[in-house]
PDB file of C-alpha atoms in Angstrom:
ATOM      1  CA  MET A 152      -3.154-123.480 -47.057  1.00 84.00           C
ATOM      2  CA  LYS A 153      -0.008-122.472 -45.157  1.00 91.00           C
ATOM      3  CA  ASN A 154       0.563-119.835 -47.839  1.00 95.00           C
ATOM      4  CA  LEU A 155      -2.965-118.385 -47.832  1.00 97.00           C
ATOM      5  CA  TYR A 156      -2.177-115.136 -46.006  1.00 97.00           C
ATOM      6  CA  LEU A 157       0.948-114.713 -48.151  1.00 97.00           C
ATOM      7  CA  ALA A 158      -1.142-115.255 -51.289  1.00 97.00           C
ATOM      8  CA  VAL A 159      -3.707-112.662 -50.168  1.00 97.00           C
ATOM      9  CA  ASN A 160      -0.929-110.077 -49.808  1.00 97.00           C
ATOM     10  CA  PHE A 161       0.547-110.989 -53.179  1.00 97.00           C
ATOM     11  CA  PHE A 162      -2.680-110.811 -55.160  1.00 97.00           C
ATOM     12  CA  ALA A 163      -3.684-107.573 -53.400  1.00 97.00           C
ATOM     13  CA  VAL A 164      -0.527-105.810 -54.563  1.00 97.00           C
ATOM     14  CA  ILE A 165       0.410-107.412 -57.898  1.00 98.00           C
ATOM     15  CA  VAL A 166      -2.053-105.519 -60.124  1.00 97.00           C
ATOM     16  CA  PRO A 167      -1.309-102.102 -58.550  1.00 97.00           C
ATOM     17  CA  PHE A 168       2.411-102.867 -58.869  1.00 98.00           C
ATOM     18  CA  VAL A 169       2.155-103.723 -62.574  1.00 97.00           C
ATOM     19  CA  PHE A 170       0.009-100.676 -63.354  1.00 97.00           C
ATOM     20  CA  SER A 171       2.413 -98.426 -61.444  1.00 97.00           C
ATOM     21  CA  PHE A 172       4.387 -98.272 -64.706  1.00 97.00           C
ATOM     22  CA  HIS A 173       1.408 -97.259 -66.854  1.00 96.00           C
ATOM     23  CA  PRO A 174       2.394 -94.090 -68.793  1.00 95.00           C
ATOM     24  CA  LYS A 175      -0.724 -92.230 -67.650  1.00 94.00           C
ATOM     25  CA  ILE A 176      -0.229 -93.141 -63.989  1.00 95.00           C
ATOM     26  CA  ARG A 177       3.526 -93.544 -63.374  1.00 95.00           C
ATOM     27  CA  PHE A 178       3.152 -94.193 -59.690  1.00 97.00           C
ATOM     28  CA  TYR A 179       6.671 -95.637 -59.641  1.00 97.00           C
ATOM     29  CA  LYS A 180       8.009 -92.085 -59.811  1.00 96.00           C
ATOM     30  CA  HIS A 181       6.599 -91.522 -56.329  1.00 96.00           C
ATOM     31  CA  TRP A 182       7.875 -94.726 -54.721  1.00 97.00           C
ATOM     32  CA  LYS A 183      10.331 -92.865 -52.518  1.00 96.00           C
ATOM     33  CA  ALA A 184       7.564 -90.732 -51.006  1.00 97.00           C
ATOM     34  CA  PHE A 185       5.325 -93.746 -50.525  1.00 98.00           C
ATOM     35  CA  PHE A 186       7.880 -96.066 -48.953  1.00 98.00           C
ATOM     36  CA  ILE A 187       9.175 -93.443 -46.516  1.00 97.00           C
ATOM     37  CA  ALA A 188       5.631 -92.533 -45.444  1.00 98.00           C
ATOM     38  CA  ASP A 189       4.523 -96.147 -45.226  1.00 98.00           C
ATOM     39  CA  GLY A 190       7.675 -97.153 -43.365  1.00 97.00           C
ATOM     40  CA  ILE A 191       7.024 -94.638 -40.606  1.00 98.00           C
ATOM     41  CA  VAL A 192       3.336 -95.502 -40.313  1.00 98.00           C
ATOM     42  CA  THR A 193       4.081 -99.234 -40.451  1.00 97.00           C
ATOM     43  CA  LEU A 194       6.383 -98.965 -37.419  1.00 97.00           C
ATOM     44  CA  ILE A 195       3.547 -97.385 -35.430  1.00 97.00           C
ATOM     45  CA  PHE A 196       0.975 -99.950 -36.511  1.00 98.00           C
ATOM     46  CA  ILE A 197       3.308-102.903 -35.967  1.00 97.00           C
ATOM     47  CA  MET A 198       3.823-101.764 -32.360  1.00 97.00           C
ATOM     48  CA  TRP A 199       0.044-101.465 -31.960  1.00 98.00           C
ATOM     49  CA  ASP A 200      -0.525-104.812 -33.686  1.00 98.00           C
ATOM     50  CA  ASN A 201       2.137-106.552 -31.621  1.00 97.00           C
ATOM     51  CA  LEU A 202       0.709-105.201 -28.359  1.00 98.00           C
ATOM     52  CA  PHE A 203      -2.847-106.263 -29.197  1.00 98.00           C
ATOM     53  CA  THR A 204      -1.614-109.701 -30.258  1.00 98.00           C
ATOM     54  CA  ASN A 205       0.125-110.144 -26.909  1.00 97.00           C
ATOM     55  CA  LEU A 206      -2.994-108.946 -25.080  1.00 97.00           C
ATOM     56  CA  GLY A 207      -5.169-111.443 -26.957  1.00 97.00           C
ATOM     57  CA  VAL A 208      -7.285-108.819 -28.731  1.00 98.00           C
ATOM     58  CA  TRP A 209      -6.645-110.763 -31.933  1.00 98.00           C
ATOM     59  CA  GLY A 210      -4.457-113.591 -33.160  1.00 97.00           C
ATOM     60  CA  PHE A 211      -3.484-115.653 -36.170  1.00 98.00           C
ATOM     61  CA  ASN A 212      -4.445-119.143 -37.267  1.00 97.00           C
ATOM     62  CA  PRO A 213      -1.245-121.201 -37.725  1.00 96.00           C
ATOM     63  CA  ASP A 214      -2.952-123.229 -40.460  1.00 95.00           C
ATOM     64  CA  TYR A 215      -2.755-120.281 -42.869  1.00 97.00           C
ATOM     65  CA  ILE A 216       0.682-118.788 -42.196  1.00 97.00           C
ATOM     66  CA  THR A 217       4.232-119.894 -42.978  1.00 95.00           C
ATOM     67  CA  GLY A 218       5.369-119.839 -39.344  1.00 95.00           C
ATOM     68  CA  ILE A 219       7.967-117.065 -39.735  1.00 96.00           C
ATOM     69  CA  TYR A 220       7.514-114.451 -37.002  1.00 96.00           C
ATOM     70  CA  ILE A 221       8.747-110.918 -36.369  1.00 94.00           C
ATOM     71  CA  PHE A 222       8.235-110.276 -32.663  1.00 92.00           C
ATOM     72  CA  SER A 223       4.767-111.759 -32.029  1.00 94.00           C
ATOM     73  CA  LEU A 224       3.562-111.137 -35.578  1.00 97.00           C
ATOM     74  CA  PRO A 225       3.613-113.510 -38.549  1.00 97.00           C
ATOM     75  CA  LEU A 226       5.704-112.308 -41.466  1.00 97.00           C
ATOM     76  CA  GLU A 227       2.500-112.086 -43.499  1.00 98.00           C
ATOM     77  CA  GLU A 228       1.014-109.579 -41.045  1.00 98.00           C
ATOM     78  CA  VAL A 229       4.053-107.333 -41.386  1.00 97.00           C
ATOM     79  CA  LEU A 230       3.844-107.592 -45.184  1.00 98.00           C
ATOM     80  CA  PHE A 231       0.174-106.623 -44.926  1.00 98.00           C
ATOM     81  CA  PHE A 232       1.254-103.136 -43.827  1.00 98.00           C
ATOM     82  CA  ILE A 233       3.298-102.776 -46.999  1.00 97.00           C
ATOM     83  CA  CYS A 234       1.114-104.489 -49.595  1.00 98.00           C
ATOM     84  CA  ILE A 235      -2.279-103.072 -48.609  1.00 98.00           C
ATOM     85  CA  PRO A 236      -1.157 -99.428 -48.187  1.00 98.00           C
ATOM     86  CA  TYR A 237       0.697 -99.726 -51.495  1.00 98.00           C
ATOM     87  CA  ALA A 238      -2.460-100.904 -53.261  1.00 98.00           C
ATOM     88  CA  CYS A 239      -4.561 -98.224 -51.560  1.00 98.00           C
ATOM     89  CA  THR A 240      -2.124 -95.370 -52.200  1.00 98.00           C
ATOM     90  CA  PHE A 241      -1.730 -96.433 -55.826  1.00 98.00           C
ATOM     91  CA  THR A 242      -5.521 -96.439 -56.221  1.00 97.00           C
ATOM     92  CA  TYR A 243      -5.785 -93.033 -54.552  1.00 97.00           C
ATOM     93  CA  HIS A 244      -3.039 -91.680 -56.833  1.00 97.00           C
ATOM     94  CA  ALA A 245      -4.678 -93.109 -59.959  1.00 96.00           C
ATOM     95  CA  LEU A 246      -8.184 -91.915 -59.103  1.00 96.00           C
ATOM     96  CA  THR A 247      -7.174 -88.401 -58.079  1.00 95.00           C
ATOM     97  CA  SER A 248      -5.039 -88.071 -61.203  1.00 93.00           C
ATOM     98  CA  PHE A 249      -8.175 -88.305 -63.331  1.00 93.00           C
ATOM     99  CA  TYR A 250     -10.996 -87.142 -61.047  1.00 93.00           C
ATOM    100  CA  ASN A 251     -11.520 -84.224 -58.686  1.00 92.00           C
ATOM    101  CA  PHE A 252     -12.635 -85.711 -55.383  1.00 93.00           C
ATOM    102  CA  GLN A 253     -12.205 -82.494 -53.409  1.00 92.00           C
ATOM    103  CA  TRP A 254     -15.397 -81.456 -51.583  1.00 95.00           C
ATOM    104  CA  ASP A 255     -16.585 -77.991 -50.713  1.00 94.00           C
ATOM    105  CA  LYS A 256     -14.634 -76.970 -47.591  1.00 94.00           C
ATOM    106  CA  LYS A 257     -17.722 -76.320 -45.459  1.00 95.00           C
ATOM    107  CA  LYS A 258     -19.154 -79.727 -46.328  1.00 95.00           C
ATOM    108  CA  GLU A 259     -15.801 -81.359 -45.632  1.00 96.00           C
ATOM    109  CA  ASN A 260     -15.525 -79.647 -42.231  1.00 97.00           C
ATOM    110  CA  LEU A 261     -19.068 -80.645 -41.292  1.00 97.00           C
ATOM    111  CA  PHE A 262     -18.591 -84.259 -42.360  1.00 97.00           C
ATOM    112  CA  VAL A 263     -15.279 -84.635 -40.534  1.00 97.00           C
ATOM    113  CA  LEU A 264     -16.690 -83.022 -37.384  1.00 98.00           C
ATOM    114  CA  LEU A 265     -19.831 -85.170 -37.273  1.00 98.00           C
ATOM    115  CA  PHE A 266     -18.004 -88.373 -38.151  1.00 98.00           C
ATOM    116  CA  ALA A 267     -15.283 -87.717 -35.573  1.00 98.00           C
ATOM    117  CA  ILE A 268     -17.839 -86.964 -32.850  1.00 98.00           C
ATOM    118  CA  PHE A 269     -19.791 -90.102 -33.770  1.00 98.00           C
ATOM    119  CA  ILE A 270     -16.853 -92.518 -33.565  1.00 98.00           C
ATOM    120  CA  LEU A 271     -15.393 -90.703 -30.532  1.00 98.00           C
ATOM    121  CA  THR A 272     -18.693 -91.163 -28.690  1.00 98.00           C
ATOM    122  CA  ILE A 273     -18.783 -94.872 -29.514  1.00 98.00           C
ATOM    123  CA  GLY A 274     -15.168 -95.249 -28.423  1.00 98.00           C
ATOM    124  CA  LEU A 275     -15.871 -93.567 -25.088  1.00 98.00           C
ATOM    125  CA  ILE A 276     -19.080 -95.528 -24.450  1.00 98.00           C
ATOM    126  CA  TYR A 277     -17.272 -98.813 -25.091  1.00 98.00           C
ATOM    127  CA  TYR A 278     -14.047 -97.776 -23.367  1.00 97.00           C
ATOM    128  CA  ASN A 279     -13.634-101.260 -21.880  1.00 97.00           C
ATOM    129  CA  ARG A 280     -13.406-102.929 -25.317  1.00 98.00           C
ATOM    130  CA  LEU A 281      -9.854-102.388 -26.427  1.00 98.00           C
ATOM    131  CA  TYR A 282     -10.178-102.746 -30.185  1.00 98.00           C
ATOM    132  CA  THR A 283     -13.247-100.510 -30.316  1.00 98.00           C
ATOM    133  CA  SER A 284     -12.067 -97.818 -27.924  1.00 98.00           C
ATOM    134  CA  VAL A 285      -8.468 -97.458 -29.112  1.00 98.00           C
ATOM    135  CA  THR A 286      -9.383 -97.526 -32.802  1.00 98.00           C
ATOM    136  CA  PHE A 287     -12.390 -95.229 -32.670  1.00 98.00           C
ATOM    137  CA  ILE A 288     -10.922 -92.702 -30.232  1.00 98.00           C
ATOM    138  CA  SER A 289      -7.518 -92.479 -31.940  1.00 98.00           C
ATOM    139  CA  THR A 290      -9.107 -92.096 -35.383  1.00 98.00           C
ATOM    140  CA  ALA A 291     -11.473 -89.383 -34.134  1.00 98.00           C
ATOM    141  CA  ILE A 292      -8.645 -87.415 -32.524  1.00 98.00           C
ATOM    142  CA  LEU A 293      -6.505 -87.825 -35.643  1.00 98.00           C
ATOM    143  CA  LEU A 294      -9.292 -86.462 -37.870  1.00 98.00           C
ATOM    144  CA  LEU A 295      -9.937 -83.464 -35.635  1.00 98.00           C
ATOM    145  CA  ILE A 296      -6.239 -82.593 -35.448  1.00 98.00           C
ATOM    146  CA  ILE A 297      -5.728 -82.909 -39.207  1.00 97.00           C
ATOM    147  CA  GLN A 298      -8.847 -80.984 -40.191  1.00 97.00           C
ATOM    148  CA  PHE A 299      -9.133 -78.249 -37.579  1.00 97.00           C
ATOM    149  CA  LEU A 300      -5.735 -77.852 -35.931  1.00 97.00           C
ATOM    150  CA  LEU A 301      -3.315 -78.525 -38.786  1.00 96.00           C
ATOM    151  CA  LYS A 302      -5.907 -77.510 -41.418  1.00 95.00           C
ATOM    152  CA  VAL A 303      -4.549 -80.011 -43.930  1.00 93.00           C
ATOM    153  CA  ASP A 304      -6.391 -80.081 -47.257  1.00 88.00           C
ATOM    154  CA  GLY A 305      -7.380 -83.351 -48.877  1.00 90.00           C
ATOM    155  CA  LEU A 306      -9.272 -85.454 -46.342  1.00 96.00           C
ATOM    156  CA  SER A 307     -12.328 -85.460 -48.589  1.00 96.00           C
ATOM    157  CA  LYS A 308     -10.261 -86.971 -51.422  1.00 96.00           C
ATOM    158  CA  ILE A 309      -9.103 -89.719 -49.063  1.00 97.00           C
ATOM    159  CA  PHE A 310     -12.657 -90.380 -47.825  1.00 97.00           C
ATOM    160  CA  THR A 311     -13.972 -90.690 -51.381  1.00 97.00           C
ATOM    161  CA  SER A 312     -11.102 -92.933 -52.451  1.00 97.00           C
ATOM    162  CA  TYR A 313     -11.538 -95.070 -49.334  1.00 97.00           C
ATOM    163  CA  ALA A 314     -15.241 -95.512 -50.073  1.00 97.00           C
ATOM    164  CA  ILE A 315     -14.263 -96.963 -53.467  1.00 97.00           C
ATOM    165  CA  LEU A 316     -11.514 -99.050 -51.852  1.00 97.00           C
ATOM    166  CA  LEU A 317     -14.091-100.689 -49.581  1.00 96.00           C
ATOM    167  CA  ILE A 318     -14.957-102.966 -52.511  1.00 95.00           C
ATOM    168  CA  PRO A 319     -11.560-104.736 -52.608  1.00 95.00           C
ATOM    169  CA  PHE A 320     -11.397-104.276 -48.819  1.00 95.00           C
ATOM    170  CA  PHE A 321     -14.370-106.601 -48.400  1.00 95.00           C
ATOM    171  CA  ILE A 322     -12.661-109.203 -50.569  1.00 96.00           C
ATOM    172  CA  VAL A 323      -9.273-109.101 -48.836  1.00 96.00           C
ATOM    173  CA  ASN A 324     -10.512-108.660 -45.274  1.00 97.00           C
ATOM    174  CA  GLY A 325     -13.345-111.051 -45.939  1.00 97.00           C
ATOM    175  CA  ILE A 326     -10.907-113.850 -46.704  1.00 96.00           C
ATOM    176  CA  LEU A 327      -8.705-112.979 -43.722  1.00 97.00           C
ATOM    177  CA  THR A 328     -11.677-113.009 -41.361  1.00 97.00           C
ATOM    178  CA  GLY A 329     -13.125-116.279 -42.630  1.00 96.00           C
ATOM    179  CA  THR A 330     -15.248-115.703 -45.725  1.00 94.00           C
ATOM    180  CA  GLY A 331     -15.081-118.777 -47.937  1.00 92.00           C
ATOM    181  CA  ILE A 332     -12.683-120.739 -45.719  1.00 94.00           C
ATOM    182  CA  ASP A 333     -13.177-123.119 -42.804  1.00 92.00           C
ATOM    183  CA  LYS A 334     -11.600-120.892 -40.153  1.00 94.00           C
ATOM    184  CA  PRO A 335     -10.474-117.249 -40.130  1.00 97.00           C
ATOM    185  CA  VAL A 336      -6.860-116.388 -40.839  1.00 97.00           C
ATOM    186  CA  VAL A 337      -7.144-113.621 -38.235  1.00 97.00           C
ATOM    187  CA  TRP A 338      -9.368-114.234 -35.217  1.00 97.00           C
ATOM    188  CA  TYR A 339     -10.753-111.587 -32.862  1.00 98.00           C
ATOM    189  CA  ASN A 340     -11.557-111.730 -29.164  1.00 98.00           C
ATOM    190  CA  PRO A 341     -15.304-110.881 -29.002  1.00 97.00           C
ATOM    191  CA  ALA A 342     -14.839-109.258 -25.586  1.00 98.00           C
ATOM    192  CA  GLU A 343     -12.667-106.554 -27.155  1.00 98.00           C
ATOM    193  CA  ASN A 344     -14.943-105.377 -29.988  1.00 98.00           C
ATOM    194  CA  LEU A 345     -18.571-104.459 -30.612  1.00 98.00           C
ATOM    195  CA  GLY A 346     -19.472-107.802 -32.162  1.00 97.00           C
ATOM    196  CA  ILE A 347     -20.871-106.044 -35.242  1.00 97.00           C
ATOM    197  CA  ARG A 348     -19.697-107.776 -38.423  1.00 97.00           C
ATOM    198  CA  LEU A 349     -19.972-106.815 -42.060  1.00 95.00           C
ATOM    199  CA  LEU A 350     -20.192-110.359 -43.384  1.00 92.00           C
ATOM    200  CA  THR A 351     -17.242-111.756 -41.392  1.00 96.00           C
ATOM    201  CA  ILE A 352     -15.399-108.436 -40.924  1.00 97.00           C
ATOM    202  CA  PRO A 353     -15.525-106.614 -37.561  1.00 98.00           C
ATOM    203  CA  ILE A 354     -16.772-103.059 -37.999  1.00 98.00           C
ATOM    204  CA  GLU A 355     -13.619-101.887 -36.226  1.00 98.00           C
ATOM    205  CA  ASP A 356     -11.529-103.069 -39.174  1.00 98.00           C
ATOM    206  CA  VAL A 357     -13.131-100.401 -41.372  1.00 98.00           C
ATOM    207  CA  ILE A 358     -12.068 -97.617 -39.004  1.00 98.00           C
ATOM    208  CA  TYR A 359      -8.657 -99.194 -38.395  1.00 98.00           C
ATOM    209  CA  GLY A 360      -8.085 -99.329 -42.147  1.00 98.00           C
ATOM    210  CA  LEU A 361      -9.226 -95.738 -42.560  1.00 98.00           C
ATOM    211  CA  GLU A 362      -6.775 -94.511 -39.935  1.00 98.00           C
ATOM    212  CA  LEU A 363      -3.939 -96.468 -41.536  1.00 98.00           C
ATOM    213  CA  ILE A 364      -4.658 -95.148 -45.020  1.00 98.00           C
ATOM    214  CA  ILE A 365      -5.144 -91.537 -43.906  1.00 98.00           C
ATOM    215  CA  LEU A 366      -1.729 -91.505 -42.248  1.00 98.00           C
ATOM    216  CA  VAL A 367       0.039 -93.152 -45.179  1.00 98.00           C
ATOM    217  CA  ILE A 368      -1.567 -90.986 -47.864  1.00 98.00           C
ATOM    218  CA  LEU A 369      -1.072 -87.713 -46.006  1.00 97.00           C
ATOM    219  CA  GLY A 370       2.558 -88.616 -45.425  1.00 97.00           C
ATOM    220  CA  TYR A 371       2.876 -89.600 -49.067  1.00 97.00           C
ATOM    221  CA  GLU A 372       1.361 -86.324 -50.277  1.00 96.00           C
ATOM    222  CA  TYR A 373       3.609 -84.260 -47.995  1.00 94.00           C
ATOM    223  CA  LEU A 374       6.769 -86.029 -49.144  1.00 95.00           C
ATOM    224  CA  LYS A 375       5.684 -85.942 -52.780  1.00 92.00           C
ATOM    225  CA  LYS A 376       5.376 -82.153 -52.634  1.00 87.00           C
ATOM    226  CA  GLY A 377       8.851 -82.024 -51.121  1.00 76.00           C
ATOM    227  CA  GLN A 378      10.207 -84.019 -54.056  1.00 70.00           C
ATOM    228  CA  LYS A 379       8.777 -81.494 -56.511  1.00 58.00           C
ATOM    229  CA  ASN A 380      10.493 -78.691 -54.665  1.00 49.00           C
TER     230      ASN A 380
END
């Protein structure tokens, strides 16, 4: 069981890695763009993760990790920010290579605006719950900046892809938060979140994951265009 978190990372990434070489997908050709984008975003999220670990917002069950740490984080948690974004970006790349997920711009603007206002309001109401407030407020501000200030195209494609990715998300995060095992791999301080769980997964994890994937994919798309030029 000491290798459980490591195994979750491995099995989350192995299929996307193998299919990266598929002749109709060829995601490997965009590795440089992905790894640069993910590297930058990972540094930000590791600092966030490390801070919240030290503050007791969440923590890690020693029964399910190898015991190798980077700062206050298990090695497996650091690998999470490589393996999961890789799997998600690969899926996004594969899906958008075959399907047009772009919405009508007016609908996209309306959805982003309403969704951002909704999660911003929740974040402000529950300002004293760190996981809820920081995650919801930062994601709302990020969405508003991307959509209305920077006017970046493509958020609707990420939203649609993320909706599909919620299926494997529930499997991976479900295991990490305790589904099917005696104790969770990652535990959460109930005083720092809403206490709303999707099975065993805190609702905040969905928004946290969305923010992570938006940043990685937008960075990936920007760098990929630069490679073409």
